[in-house]
Each structure stands twice: as structure tokens, then as C-alpha cells.
């Protein structure tokens, strides 16, 4: 139900957006774009104390009058999710006083809906370039945006289909902010499906109800309703659902770069996602739908002759062009905002793509010539434009076939999206690209026989260092897989629990209401088997007064690789591999993670990678560690949209002592006043629809 917000990437009707897209009733997320991510390890701050209790009123405390000298307001906003097949949407009662149901203001001009429907689908290439005059040291301020969600047909690669968009454009707008700013987004849902926006990777410290996870932290935004998201981006910087600039971004570049831009990658499906989801969740179906093509910044070029049964425009469609000054470095922020595909990314004839940021964590430059990006993940690289003799090169994003476990692409699919890297020292004249020759470079991308996260194949070292705690207070073993149960329904399972979000009564609402009634079943530590039905909601609570360190052992007993995303926190990756988890001792840790085997050897916790989306490879394992210091209910789920919608998710509850003092804002509660049939529009069908292979009207 919730849509993830990834910069620039709305999704299709009935499709969630994962970590960056717009989606209807789904649990997708949003990914934003930010600047460098030094904010995660501030000087003088103990990691255990990074998330001090944050008061709701602190969001209001940022001075709104401070303006940045010479700072240009970004022309568009970048929200993740994601799922560009990603993003979730909202409800504000006061908005109805000045806007009618079609989004018309009191002025005599066209309505917001009319403006959105008339807007060109594609954004110009310049919209993906970050403001070169941005002042990262400007006083903190509130950055306010107004979005309208609409249904509209689009043809990103020439094949026309119904889509769900922000302000009538695809991908959606970009948000740029400084660390410490307050972001306020007023969302009006004029689409036919309910939705929500998950701000992929944003901690939401003190604003858990703004996380945008439908059925977990909020009810969806019903069709015709509005909602205001407002949250602080303190303590983090880098590429998220927004681009968040760190205070020392201009002077703290590990490799100097002269330009900074966003590159969105996503898989793309020609059939409506609502139908694909229903088919996938039907009895006897085990294989997830295969994408028809891939997009870079919302564009590709379909061959209409290969799709005679589909509406297709043969009009010329220019591929994205990245114009880069020669002889210098350029930061490229890659985000996988798609729903299912892993991408292999490279630039022809450029053998060095050093990584400087991973999921919002700044890292020491890590050498490499190509990236592997799972759904929901982000990497920043610096490309040096130093190849003599040529001016144009292909940037390639190829879907990794081994990640689809032997399935074939449908109907003459294109498994690769391309953009043009063009060396150019001056600004082009309008439409110059129509007359310039295309690159003639050849790909040297190797075939990848396995589907592995770069967390387990490349050594990344956070900079500044972010050592993990040596001692874990809790260790949870989570067995994950796709399993076939009653009525031959394949569902995602975590320790025999298959997640079914309650779209009418989100988990956060039930927890706060229970605590207010002194119902201690919500205040227990560990698995909350009295407060929740474990068959559909596995909730694990860490309710110590002091922040607790938590280990997750993800054991994947499935052939599919599963990229897991944790809301509200980042996780240290302490180890990963194929087969069964070898035990803590094999990693140099005491049983249950309770300290080091050899106090003189702390390499496992010295400075491991810290990120928010990590893959457990097929028939493999990963050991994760995080500090449960952020009060709230936080979703932990597979970021492959088909698997998350099938139930591969659970929730962590942290800092109940702080939550006892919370009062849920009234505008959050009002979202749930809509009839359940309105809240469920666009949601995945209930399992009961398939019981007895009939009764189709109950979904």
C-alpha cells in the first residue's frame, strides 16, 4: 500500500514503488538523493547515542525565514522509490477548504489536475543535475513542496500504458536539502488508487508516523484525500529519497568532482501491475513476473515491430545524455528504484568507477570498473572523463539474468538500458543531440553467474570510521523463503510468519493505543505473541531504557536472492556467505554475538560497511547488527516488490519507554477514517479471494 519514494520515479497503476517509486496500496519505499554522508558519524558522538529521543515539536523549530544567499531552488523534486517503480501518497483536511476535488484553486487558472495532465511526460536531462551553486552551509530551513498524484497514460520507451505520477511527470520530482533541514511535502491523491509515500532510508527519528509504510505507520491516503509529510533530516547525508547535503560536502570530497547528478535505474513492465500482482499471488504460481525492459532516468527505446499487439509510438525518443566536461571528475549517484531486477552498471572504455558512497554512508574510495545494484540500493561513483580520442561513450545498465533464477524475458524484451556519456566543455544548444553521432563503443560487461550483493564481494570502509558495537544484547535468527501453503498459494515467509499489513489499523496505532490503556502485552520484550497474530505479523520488541544492540542472522533457504531493507536505521554488515550460517565463532565473535573471542582482534567490528539495504544471496546467509535507538515501529522486508507483497516482511519495535509519551497526531488518525474499501483500492488481493479458487469479489 505504501509507496517508496525514489527520486524521480513514479510507478504504474496498482504497483508499489520500492524504496523510490509511486505505488498504490503497497509497501514500497522512496529513495531520495542527498549529498555526502558524513552526517552518520559526527565527531564527538557515540554511535549508541546517535538517535537521541526526538520531540515532535522539534520539527517545527527550524527557522523558515532563513534564505540561502545565491542558492537556487531546485526546479523539481526527487522523492525512491523507488519501486521508479516506487513512492506513497497523502491526506490533509485543510486543503479541501481551498481546493475542490479536481485540485482547482480559488483562482481562475487551470486546476492542478489539468496542469498535471497537460505536463510533458519526460523530464529534461538537466533536471537530474544537482544545483552547482548549492550552499550546504546555509542556515537550516523548512523546504516545502506541493504534489498532486494523478492517473495518466505514458510511454517511457514508446509502449503506452496507464501510470500513476507525481504532477503528471515521470520520474517524479527531486528534493534537495541540507542535513538538519525540515522537509514538508503536501500530497493530494487525485488518482484512483490509495497510496502512501515511504521515504526510503530516512530515519524519521521522532516522526515514526511519517515513515509512509501503509499498515505499519499509517493508513493509506485514500483517493481524493490529502496528507502532509513533515520530517527532519538530522544525522544523515547522502543519497536517500532525497539528496541530503552534508555540511562539509564542498570541502570533504574524497575524490574531487566538478558536477553531481542522479541516475535512476529501474525495470519496467508493460502490463498493469495490479494484474501482474494478482496473477503472481494466485494458486500454483511460483515465478514472479519478468520485466519487459529497463529504463535509465525513465527512458528507453522499444522496437514497435516487436510488440504488434501493444500501443506503441514510433516517434523519435532521445536516450538520456550526460554532458560532462572533459578532464575532470563527475559524481554519479546511481539508484535502483525498480521492483525486481538487479543491475550491472558500467561506462564503456572507462575502467575506473571508484565508489564513494553506499546507501548514504560515505566510504573510502573503493576501486572497481562496474557496479552491481540490488533493488533499493544506492551507490555514488566518481567518473573521470579522461579517455582520449573519443567524445561519446555508452553508459549501460544491464539486468542480471542470473538473479531471475532461470526465467526468460518475455516478448523480445530489451534487458539493457543505455544513456550517452558525452564529453563537452560548453553548454549545448537546444536539440544539438539530434544531430550528433551516437557512441560506437563496445560493452565489456562480463556475464555474472551468481546474484550477490557488493557488500559481500567488495571491501567498503566507511569514512569517517563507524565501528560496530562489540557486544550484542539480542540475536535473532530469521529463516526466510518463499513457501507454498494452503490452496497452493506461494507466500513470503519469515520464521513461519507471512506479513499481512492491516490497512485500516496500522501497527503503530495499535501499539500507541495499547500503551495508553496500559496494555502490557505491547510493552513486553522479545516476540510480541500476545499483542499480535504471529501468523500475519511477526513483531519483535527491544524496549530497554538504554539503546540495545541487535543482531539479525538472515538465513535464506530459497533459491532467490533477497535484498532486505530496514526502516528507521542502518545496519552493519558483519558477514555474509553461501550455505548455512557458520556460527559466531567463525567470525571471531562469542556465541550470540556477546563480545569478541579475542579482545585483541576486533577486525569484524572495527569498521564494517553500514547501509540500509543488504542482500541474503540464494541459499545463503548474512549477519547484520543495528542499534535499536530510534523509537517506533519499523518494517524489515525484502525489497523485491513481488516478495514483499507476498508477505516477506516483519516489524521491529524500539524504545517503548519513549513511545509511552507519544500522542498520534490527529491528521494521521484521520487517514484511517476512510472506508476500508477506499483504503484497499490498489492493494494486493486478500488470500481469501483464492480460497476454493473463487469468490473473487472479496479482495
XYZ file of C-alpha atoms in Angstrom:
699
model
C 0.000 0.000 0.000
C 2.795 2.332 0.845
C 4.898 3.604 -1.948
C 8.598 4.095 -1.603
C 9.883 7.375 -2.803
C 12.842 7.182 -5.084
C 13.917 10.359 -6.693
C 12.213 10.872 -9.987
C 10.340 7.635 -10.246
C 6.572 7.258 -10.031
C 5.086 3.843 -10.634
C 2.385 2.222 -12.544
C -1.241 1.863 -11.547
C -1.626 -0.742 -8.870
C 2.122 -1.095 -8.395
C 4.081 -0.225 -5.303
C 7.160 1.710 -5.588
C 10.052 0.245 -3.744
C 12.357 2.473 -1.970
C 11.643 5.372 -4.678
C 8.541 4.914 -6.727
C 4.913 5.826 -6.549
C 2.681 2.943 -5.948
C -0.750 2.179 -4.785
C -1.593 0.224 -1.693
C 1.766 -1.422 -1.423
C 4.665 -1.465 0.936
C 7.167 0.202 -1.282
C 9.624 2.864 -0.385
C 11.166 6.049 -1.525
C 14.743 6.795 -2.186
C 15.998 10.303 -2.119
C 19.124 11.950 -3.261
C 21.479 13.700 -0.968
C 24.992 14.970 -0.763
C 27.892 13.352 1.034
C 27.005 11.252 4.017
C 29.385 12.294 6.708
C 26.434 13.055 8.970
C 26.240 9.407 10.037
C 29.389 9.617 12.116
C 29.561 13.016 13.700
C 32.600 13.951 15.713
C 32.300 13.508 19.443
C 29.106 11.455 19.130
C 28.936 7.918 20.454
C 27.229 5.564 17.993
C 24.992 4.263 20.750
C 23.705 7.787 21.334
C 23.263 8.812 17.708
C 19.468 8.654 17.899
C 18.569 10.634 20.969
C 14.824 10.867 21.599
C 13.467 13.404 19.158
C 10.460 15.527 20.028
C 7.712 16.123 17.513
C 7.836 19.850 18.189
C 11.487 19.908 17.096
C 10.300 19.529 13.508
C 8.585 22.892 13.867
C 11.640 24.564 15.355
C 13.623 25.242 12.215
C 13.670 28.878 11.147
C 11.697 29.275 7.963
C 12.835 32.789 7.178
C 16.498 31.989 6.622
C 17.249 32.165 2.924
C 20.392 30.962 1.245
C 22.412 33.635 -0.499
C 22.734 32.778 -4.157
C 21.015 29.441 -3.654
C 18.711 28.378 -6.452
C 15.606 26.432 -5.536
C 15.681 23.093 -7.382
C 13.316 23.050 -10.355
C 11.906 19.702 -9.418
C 11.831 17.327 -6.504
C 13.329 13.938 -6.143
C 11.404 11.771 -3.792
C 12.669 6.376 -4.213
C 11.030 4.671 -4.735
C 11.935 3.795 -5.644
C 9.932 0.771 -6.711
C 10.957 4.448 -10.035
C 8.614 1.711 -9.652
C 8.121 3.186 -6.098
C 6.546 6.242 -3.862
C 3.492 6.588 -1.435
C 0.807 9.305 -1.042
C -1.147 11.572 1.402
C -4.181 13.439 3.115
C -4.700 16.990 4.524
C -8.141 18.146 5.616
C -7.467 21.876 5.423
C -6.517 21.549 1.789
C -10.132 20.798 0.947
C -11.059 24.329 2.027
C -9.132 25.884 -0.832
C -9.109 23.107 -3.426
C -12.014 21.260 -4.985
C -11.990 17.559 -5.778
C -10.229 18.222 -9.075
C -7.458 20.195 -7.406
C -8.713 23.576 -8.604
C -7.641 26.590 -6.587
C -9.760 29.671 -5.970
C -8.008 31.469 -8.811
C -9.364 31.423 -12.344
C -6.417 29.483 -13.771
C -6.293 25.792 -14.666
C -6.644 23.243 -11.866
C -3.688 21.264 -10.528
C -5.157 18.202 -12.187
C -5.402 19.955 -15.546
C -1.828 21.189 -15.244
C -0.578 17.694 -14.352
C -2.456 16.018 -17.194
C -1.089 18.569 -19.682
C 2.512 18.322 -18.463
C 5.064 16.569 -20.702
C 5.795 13.034 -19.519
C 9.571 13.228 -19.715
C 11.796 15.467 -17.651
C 14.728 17.168 -19.410
C 18.204 15.819 -18.740
C 19.106 18.965 -16.802
C 16.580 18.058 -14.104
C 18.882 15.250 -12.948
C 21.812 17.610 -12.323
C 22.182 18.888 -8.767
C 22.380 22.621 -8.248
C 26.051 23.626 -8.792
C 25.520 26.736 -6.635
C 24.006 24.865 -3.689
C 25.065 26.249 -0.300
C 25.492 23.272 2.026
C 26.334 25.600 4.931
C 23.170 27.668 4.681
C 21.066 28.069 7.846
C 18.567 25.268 8.324
C 15.142 25.905 6.882
C 11.825 24.251 6.053
C 11.691 23.110 2.433
C 8.076 22.861 1.297
C 6.706 21.069 -1.754
C 3.196 20.513 -3.096
C 2.483 17.381 -5.093
C -0.608 16.061 -6.802
C -0.860 12.342 -7.628
C -2.680 11.579 -10.869
C -3.531 8.720 -13.200
C -2.143 9.337 -16.664
C -1.062 7.305 -19.659
C 2.608 7.339 -20.516
C 5.100 5.714 -22.877
C 8.582 5.845 -21.303
C 10.013 3.605 -24.039
C 7.246 4.001 -26.656
C 4.824 1.379 -25.281
C 1.804 3.196 -23.877
C 0.274 2.118 -20.562
C -1.651 3.551 -17.588
C 0.641 5.051 -14.964
C 0.479 6.828 -11.606
C 2.548 10.017 -11.475
C 3.502 12.982 -9.349
C 2.456 16.227 -11.052
C 1.935 14.348 -14.318
C 5.624 13.659 -14.981
C 7.789 10.568 -14.874
C 10.003 10.051 -12.988
C 8.856 12.177 -10.076
C 10.420 15.379 -8.733
C 13.708 15.648 -6.858
C 14.160 17.041 -3.357
C 17.449 18.635 -2.340
C 18.038 19.578 1.286
C 20.821 20.169 3.793
C 21.444 17.995 6.804
C 19.269 19.391 9.597
C 16.590 20.858 7.312
C 12.890 20.098 7.690
C 11.175 18.668 4.609
C 7.446 19.275 4.183
C 5.555 17.624 1.317
C 1.833 18.264 0.831
C 0.364 15.395 -1.158
C -3.038 15.373 -2.825
C -4.154 11.991 -4.166
C -6.268 12.522 -7.278
C -5.501 9.010 -8.561
C -7.912 6.097 -8.495
C -5.849 4.029 -6.034
C -4.973 4.673 -2.420
C -1.277 5.210 -1.769
C 1.409 6.315 0.676
C 4.969 7.589 0.346
C 7.772 5.824 2.131
C 10.901 7.957 2.399
C 13.412 5.200 1.788
C 16.357 5.376 4.169
C 15.218 8.461 6.100
C 15.475 7.739 9.854
C 12.292 9.591 10.838
C 13.633 9.998 14.378
C 10.705 11.311 16.402
C 8.314 11.180 13.425
C 7.696 7.439 13.048
C 4.201 8.174 11.678
C 5.807 9.951 8.699
C 7.650 6.810 7.543
C 4.960 6.102 4.955
C 4.666 2.329 5.452
C 0.983 1.549 4.874
C -0.420 -0.757 7.535
C 2.665 -0.236 9.706
C 2.893 3.506 10.466
C -0.110 4.970 8.655
C -3.313 4.223 6.783
C -3.045 4.813 3.040
C -4.076 8.110 1.515
C -7.462 7.322 0.007
C -8.423 8.587 -3.448
C -9.399 12.252 -3.199
C -7.664 12.707 0.167
C -4.593 14.741 1.095
C -1.813 14.425 3.635
C 1.191 16.419 4.756
C 4.508 14.673 5.364
C 6.847 16.699 7.566
C 10.127 15.422 8.989
C 13.656 16.424 9.947
C 16.736 15.099 8.119
C 19.173 15.436 11.003
C 22.029 12.963 11.404
C 22.265 11.733 7.836
C 23.506 12.882 4.462
C 23.948 11.275 1.077
C 21.634 9.653 -1.452
C 18.277 8.721 0.070
C 14.750 9.505 -1.119
C 16.171 12.967 -1.218
C 19.623 14.276 -1.863
C 20.802 15.464 1.544
C 23.946 17.588 1.533
C 26.385 17.300 4.406
C 27.745 20.491 5.921
C 31.297 19.822 4.712
C 30.329 18.445 1.309
C 32.219 21.067 -0.675
C 35.488 20.532 1.210
C 35.182 16.848 2.138
C 35.225 15.231 -1.298
C 37.430 12.098 -1.178
C 37.877 12.428 -4.943
C 37.269 15.930 -6.334
C 34.340 16.245 -8.721
C 33.044 19.226 -10.692
C 29.447 18.094 -11.258
C 26.915 15.987 -9.376
C 23.869 14.215 -10.820
C 21.350 11.435 -10.303
C 20.986 8.312 -12.458
C 17.803 6.311 -11.838
C 17.678 2.651 -12.837
C 14.549 0.520 -12.943
C 12.893 -2.457 -14.525
C 9.680 -1.802 -16.448
C 6.538 -3.844 -17.069
C 4.094 -3.310 -19.945
C 1.084 -4.925 -18.250
C -0.641 -3.186 -15.316
C 0.987 -4.113 -12.034
C -2.337 -4.810 -10.364
C -2.992 -7.648 -12.799
C 0.552 -8.958 -12.570
C 0.387 -8.965 -8.769
C -2.900 -10.833 -8.708
C -1.543 -13.406 -11.158
C 1.632 -13.876 -9.101
C -0.310 -14.357 -5.858
C -2.723 -16.865 -7.462
C -2.736 -20.604 -6.648
C 0.029 -22.675 -8.187
C 2.139 -19.723 -9.372
C 5.786 -19.808 -8.264
C 7.632 -17.498 -10.685
C 7.463 -13.720 -10.317
C 6.625 -11.673 -13.431
C 9.564 -10.848 -15.680
C 10.146 -7.235 -16.707
C 9.777 -6.242 -20.357
C 12.600 -3.738 -20.375
C 14.805 -1.430 -18.304
C 14.888 2.368 -18.018
C 17.537 4.968 -17.227
C 16.020 8.188 -15.902
C 12.644 6.945 -17.127
C 13.627 6.324 -20.774
C 14.411 3.531 -23.223
C 13.634 2.825 -26.886
C 11.254 -0.025 -27.693
C 11.116 -1.549 -31.166
C 7.425 -1.231 -32.031
C 7.628 -4.017 -34.623
C 8.445 -6.454 -31.822
C 5.190 -5.616 -29.997
C 2.427 -5.620 -32.639
C -0.340 -6.167 -30.078
C 0.592 -3.185 -27.909
C 0.011 0.537 -28.480
C 3.431 1.865 -29.408
C 4.690 5.238 -30.577
C 7.399 5.188 -33.200
C 8.194 8.859 -32.573
C 11.873 9.604 -32.074
C 12.802 9.257 -28.413
C 16.251 10.511 -27.472
C 18.147 8.495 -24.895
C 19.336 10.336 -21.765
C 22.538 12.288 -22.303
C 25.039 13.162 -19.570
C 27.154 16.060 -20.795
C 30.411 16.073 -18.849
C 33.330 18.451 -19.024
C 36.487 16.586 -20.125
C 39.494 16.028 -17.904
C 37.753 16.227 -14.512
C 35.729 14.077 -12.103
C 31.921 13.834 -12.051
C 29.794 12.335 -9.270
C 27.099 9.936 -10.482
C 24.511 8.852 -7.898
C 23.037 5.536 -9.057
C 19.748 4.409 -7.515
C 17.931 1.168 -8.279
C 14.336 2.307 -7.907
C 12.885 -0.741 -9.634
C 10.778 -3.537 -8.266
C 12.658 -6.715 -9.071
C 15.815 -6.519 -11.213
C 19.440 -6.336 -10.123
C 21.539 -4.126 -12.401
C 25.110 -4.366 -13.606
C 26.360 -0.854 -14.464
C 29.432 0.352 -16.338
C 30.668 3.019 -18.755
C 32.331 1.695 -21.899
C 36.117 2.178 -22.023
C 36.202 3.652 -18.503
C 37.793 1.038 -16.287
C 37.686 3.038 -13.074
C 34.440 3.786 -11.234
C 35.541 4.306 -7.628
C 32.656 4.122 -5.137
C 32.491 6.953 -2.565
C 29.043 6.378 -1.028
C 26.897 3.323 -0.251
C 23.268 3.811 0.869
C 24.042 7.158 2.472
C 27.329 6.062 4.068
C 30.485 7.798 2.835
C 33.241 5.271 2.172
C 36.915 5.420 1.325
C 37.155 5.327 -2.485
C 36.766 1.652 -3.445
C 38.240 0.719 -6.836
C 36.112 -1.019 -9.425
C 35.030 -0.881 -13.046
C 31.368 -1.879 -12.647
C 28.553 -1.825 -10.101
C 26.015 -4.437 -9.060
C 22.936 -2.719 -7.610
C 20.072 -4.606 -5.979
C 16.566 -3.131 -5.686
C 16.547 -0.306 -3.131
C 20.329 0.183 -3.091
C 22.290 3.331 -3.961
C 25.924 3.925 -4.914
C 27.816 7.127 -5.714
C 30.842 6.875 -8.008
C 33.243 9.426 -9.466
C 33.743 9.130 -13.223
C 36.905 10.668 -14.650
C 36.418 11.967 -18.188
C 39.962 11.165 -19.253
C 39.634 8.865 -22.287
C 41.486 10.427 -25.244
C 40.381 10.227 -28.845
C 36.603 9.938 -28.363
C 33.802 12.150 -27.177
C 30.873 9.751 -26.724
C 30.514 6.532 -24.724
C 27.650 4.256 -23.691
C 26.596 4.127 -20.058
C 24.987 0.686 -19.684
C 22.628 -0.688 -17.058
C 22.010 -4.374 -17.741
C 19.556 -6.527 -15.827
C 21.407 -9.516 -14.342
C 19.749 -12.630 -15.737
C 21.086 -14.961 -13.037
C 19.031 -13.034 -10.465
C 15.847 -14.269 -12.159
C 16.665 -17.939 -11.409
C 16.440 -19.340 -14.933
C 13.425 -17.385 -16.169
C 13.368 -15.889 -19.664
C 12.437 -12.330 -20.584
C 9.063 -12.028 -22.381
C 8.285 -10.949 -25.977
C 11.576 -9.678 -27.381
C 12.446 -7.790 -24.217
C 15.372 -5.387 -24.016
C 17.450 -6.337 -20.967
C 19.706 -3.269 -21.115
C 19.081 0.444 -20.730
C 21.592 2.915 -22.138
C 22.480 6.558 -21.731
C 25.046 8.645 -23.592
C 28.140 9.981 -21.850
C 29.299 12.909 -23.980
C 32.442 14.911 -23.295
C 31.594 18.557 -23.823
C 33.288 21.646 -22.424
C 30.465 24.073 -23.206
C 26.705 24.118 -22.837
C 24.889 22.638 -25.819
C 22.441 24.498 -27.997
C 18.823 23.314 -27.927
C 18.302 19.976 -29.741
C 22.003 19.665 -30.633
C 21.882 15.984 -29.642
C 19.526 15.202 -32.511
C 22.393 15.836 -34.938
C 25.302 14.312 -33.025
C 26.511 10.770 -33.769
C 25.716 8.028 -31.261
C 28.541 6.280 -29.397
C 30.200 3.362 -31.166
C 31.828 1.881 -28.068
C 31.541 -1.819 -27.220
C 30.475 -3.300 -23.888
C 32.930 -5.347 -21.875
C 30.485 -6.270 -19.116
C 31.041 -9.926 -18.170
C 28.227 -12.401 -17.579
C 27.570 -12.787 -13.857
C 26.631 -16.391 -12.962
C 25.570 -15.523 -9.414
C 23.353 -12.882 -7.813
C 25.437 -11.404 -4.998
C 25.428 -8.099 -3.167
C 28.549 -5.934 -3.461
C 28.504 -5.915 0.359
C 29.930 -9.457 0.167
C 32.175 -9.057 -2.898
C 33.825 -5.663 -2.312
C 35.566 -4.256 0.757
C 33.952 -0.949 1.691
C 35.292 1.080 4.625
C 33.141 3.917 5.986
C 34.887 7.290 6.195
C 34.907 8.548 8.872
C 35.067 5.171 10.555
C 31.826 3.737 12.004
C 32.844 0.874 14.305
C 30.066 -1.517 15.290
C 29.367 -2.280 18.983
C 31.371 -5.291 20.175
C 28.503 -6.763 22.198
C 25.000 -7.667 21.024
C 22.165 -7.575 23.543
C 19.940 -9.713 21.324
C 20.468 -12.138 18.448
C 17.542 -13.130 16.237
C 17.643 -15.978 13.744
C 15.276 -15.266 10.841
C 14.675 -18.022 8.302
C 13.377 -16.539 5.040
C 11.949 -18.219 1.964
C 9.070 -18.445 -0.463
C 6.826 -21.330 0.585
C 3.696 -22.963 -0.813
C 0.867 -23.359 1.696
C -2.889 -23.902 1.700
C -4.697 -23.672 -1.632
C -1.269 -23.901 -3.347
C -0.596 -20.236 -2.524
C 3.092 -19.278 -2.582
C 3.865 -16.677 0.068
C 6.911 -14.991 1.557
C 7.715 -16.413 4.977
C 9.915 -15.289 7.872
C 10.069 -17.862 10.674
C 6.646 -19.260 9.613
C 5.084 -15.754 9.638
C 3.795 -14.175 6.423
C 3.204 -10.444 6.765
C -0.279 -9.055 6.086
C -0.458 -5.307 6.887
C -3.680 -4.035 8.455
C -4.501 -1.077 6.231
C -7.340 0.096 8.481
C -5.455 -0.223 11.799
C -1.667 0.187 11.389
C 0.672 -1.478 13.891
C 1.940 1.851 15.252
C -1.621 2.964 16.037
C -2.362 -0.264 17.882
C 0.863 -0.045 19.880
C 0.247 3.558 20.982
C -3.390 2.855 21.811
C -2.388 -0.237 23.786
C 0.265 1.620 25.754
C -2.223 4.407 26.526
C -4.577 1.756 28.001
C -1.693 0.224 29.989
C -1.993 -2.985 27.973
C 1.361 -4.501 28.888
C 1.248 -7.040 26.050
C 2.572 -4.172 23.897
C 5.365 -3.400 26.378
C 6.919 -6.865 26.579
C 10.406 -7.565 25.301
C 11.054 -10.049 22.517
C 8.409 -11.585 20.262
C 5.048 -9.907 20.878
C 2.931 -13.049 20.546
C 0.111 -11.742 22.771
C -0.337 -8.347 21.111
C -0.070 -9.553 17.503
C -1.107 -12.607 15.498
C 2.258 -14.175 14.591
C 0.815 -15.845 11.527
C 0.436 -12.441 9.846
C 2.546 -10.031 11.933
C 5.877 -11.001 13.429
C 6.819 -8.114 15.743
C 9.982 -8.182 17.876
C 10.385 -5.553 20.597
C 13.518 -4.067 22.149
C 12.217 -1.941 24.978
C 15.234 -1.241 27.139
C 15.521 2.261 28.569
C 19.023 2.428 27.079
C 19.552 1.707 23.372
C 20.114 -2.006 22.722
C 22.331 -3.642 20.110
C 20.543 -6.200 17.959
C 21.887 -8.911 15.656
C 19.912 -10.373 12.764
C 21.003 -13.679 11.260
C 19.192 -13.895 7.932
C 19.224 -17.488 6.694
C 17.904 -17.686 3.143
C 16.624 -21.192 2.343
C 15.312 -20.041 -1.024
C 16.987 -20.055 -4.440
C 16.145 -16.373 -4.949
C 18.402 -13.658 -3.581
C 16.520 -11.307 -1.238
C 17.632 -7.669 -0.661
C 16.340 -6.726 2.811
C 15.658 -3.128 3.801
C 15.315 -1.904 7.385
C 13.258 1.223 8.009
C 14.488 3.744 10.578
C 18.097 2.558 10.859
C 21.216 1.418 9.080
C 22.801 -1.999 9.658
C 26.424 -3.042 9.918
C 27.227 -5.977 7.632
C 29.364 -8.255 9.819
C 29.484 -11.204 7.442
C 27.808 -12.975 4.531
C 28.233 -16.172 2.582
C 26.751 -19.203 0.863
C 25.240 -22.149 2.685
C 24.300 -22.169 6.349
C 25.401 -19.554 8.866
C 28.722 -20.907 10.187
C 28.252 -19.613 13.724
C 29.564 -16.566 15.532
C 32.865 -18.213 16.371
C 33.803 -18.419 12.686
C 33.603 -14.623 12.572
C 35.634 -14.035 15.711
C 32.646 -13.415 17.997
C 31.398 -15.147 21.117
C 28.131 -17.137 20.971
C 25.032 -14.967 20.423
C 27.344 -12.110 19.439
C 28.118 -11.324 23.072
C 31.588 -9.878 22.582
C 34.842 -10.751 20.822
C 36.511 -14.156 21.065
C 39.869 -12.421 21.158
C 39.750 -8.875 22.585
C 42.937 -8.125 20.663
C 41.260 -8.946 17.327
C 38.355 -6.610 16.640
C 38.514 -6.707 12.831
C 34.907 -7.901 12.468
C 33.562 -4.785 14.217
C 36.412 -2.366 13.556
C 34.865 -0.520 10.583
C 32.375 -2.693 8.664
C 30.081 -1.313 5.998
C 26.893 0.279 7.295
C 23.879 0.504 4.998
C 20.087 0.104 4.960
C 19.557 -2.500 2.197
C 21.521 -5.775 2.281
C 21.102 -8.977 0.262
C 20.927 -12.523 1.568
C 22.020 -14.452 -1.512
C 20.138 -17.531 -2.697
C 20.726 -20.384 -0.220
C 22.998 -18.071 1.734
C 23.225 -16.040 4.944
C 24.097 -12.574 6.191
C 24.834 -11.316 9.728
C 23.574 -7.802 10.440
C 23.892 -5.611 13.540
C 21.999 -2.428 14.390
C 21.344 -0.226 17.411
C 17.655 -0.092 18.382
C 17.802 3.551 19.492
C 15.129 5.038 17.215
C 11.683 4.923 18.885
C 8.929 3.443 16.765
C 7.649 0.505 14.748
C 9.995 -0.250 11.849
C 9.362 -2.508 8.870
C 12.049 -5.012 7.808
C 11.272 -6.540 4.420
C 12.520 -7.917 1.131
C 12.797 -5.127 -1.417
C 11.730 -7.266 -4.367
C 8.183 -5.997 -4.677
C 6.689 -9.380 -5.576
C 8.213 -10.998 -2.492
C 7.315 -8.184 -0.084
C 3.714 -8.148 -1.316
C 3.652 -11.919 -0.874
C 4.440 -11.427 2.829
C 8.242 -11.413 3.189
C 8.420 -8.865 5.974
C 8.250 -8.330 9.740
C 8.494 -5.431 12.206
C 10.843 -4.263 14.957
C 9.562 -2.187 17.883
C 12.109 0.045 19.631
C 12.209 2.279 22.719
C 8.750 1.695 24.161
C 9.763 3.903 27.105
C 9.833 6.908 24.765
C 6.735 5.856 22.824
C 4.641 5.866 26.020
C 4.840 9.653 25.903
C 3.722 9.918 22.288
C 0.349 11.088 21.086
C -0.508 10.252 17.497
C -1.263 13.451 15.518
C -4.914 13.841 14.555
C -4.183 14.241 10.840
C -2.503 10.819 10.925
C -5.550 9.244 12.566
C -7.909 10.926 10.104
C -6.390 8.957 7.243
C -7.980 5.861 8.779
C -11.482 7.387 8.761
C -11.886 6.489 5.083
C -13.935 3.336 4.369
C -11.816 0.198 4.148
C -12.835 -0.345 0.529
C -11.290 3.055 -0.286
C -8.112 2.289 1.656
C -7.757 -1.039 -0.154
C -8.006 0.368 -3.677
C -4.902 -0.812 -5.491
C -3.898 -3.178 -2.670
C -2.878 -6.777 -3.253
C -5.825 -9.196 -3.064
C -6.517 -10.904 0.246
C -5.637 -14.589 0.421
C -9.316 -15.403 0.983
C -10.012 -14.420 -2.619
C -8.292 -17.605 -3.706
C -9.773 -19.977 -1.149
C -11.727 -22.520 -3.127
C -10.382 -20.808 -6.278
C -13.355 -18.445 -6.414
C -15.160 -15.718 -4.526
C -13.301 -13.037 -6.495
C -15.310 -10.143 -5.101
C -13.814 -10.270 -1.623
C -10.454 -8.667 -2.478
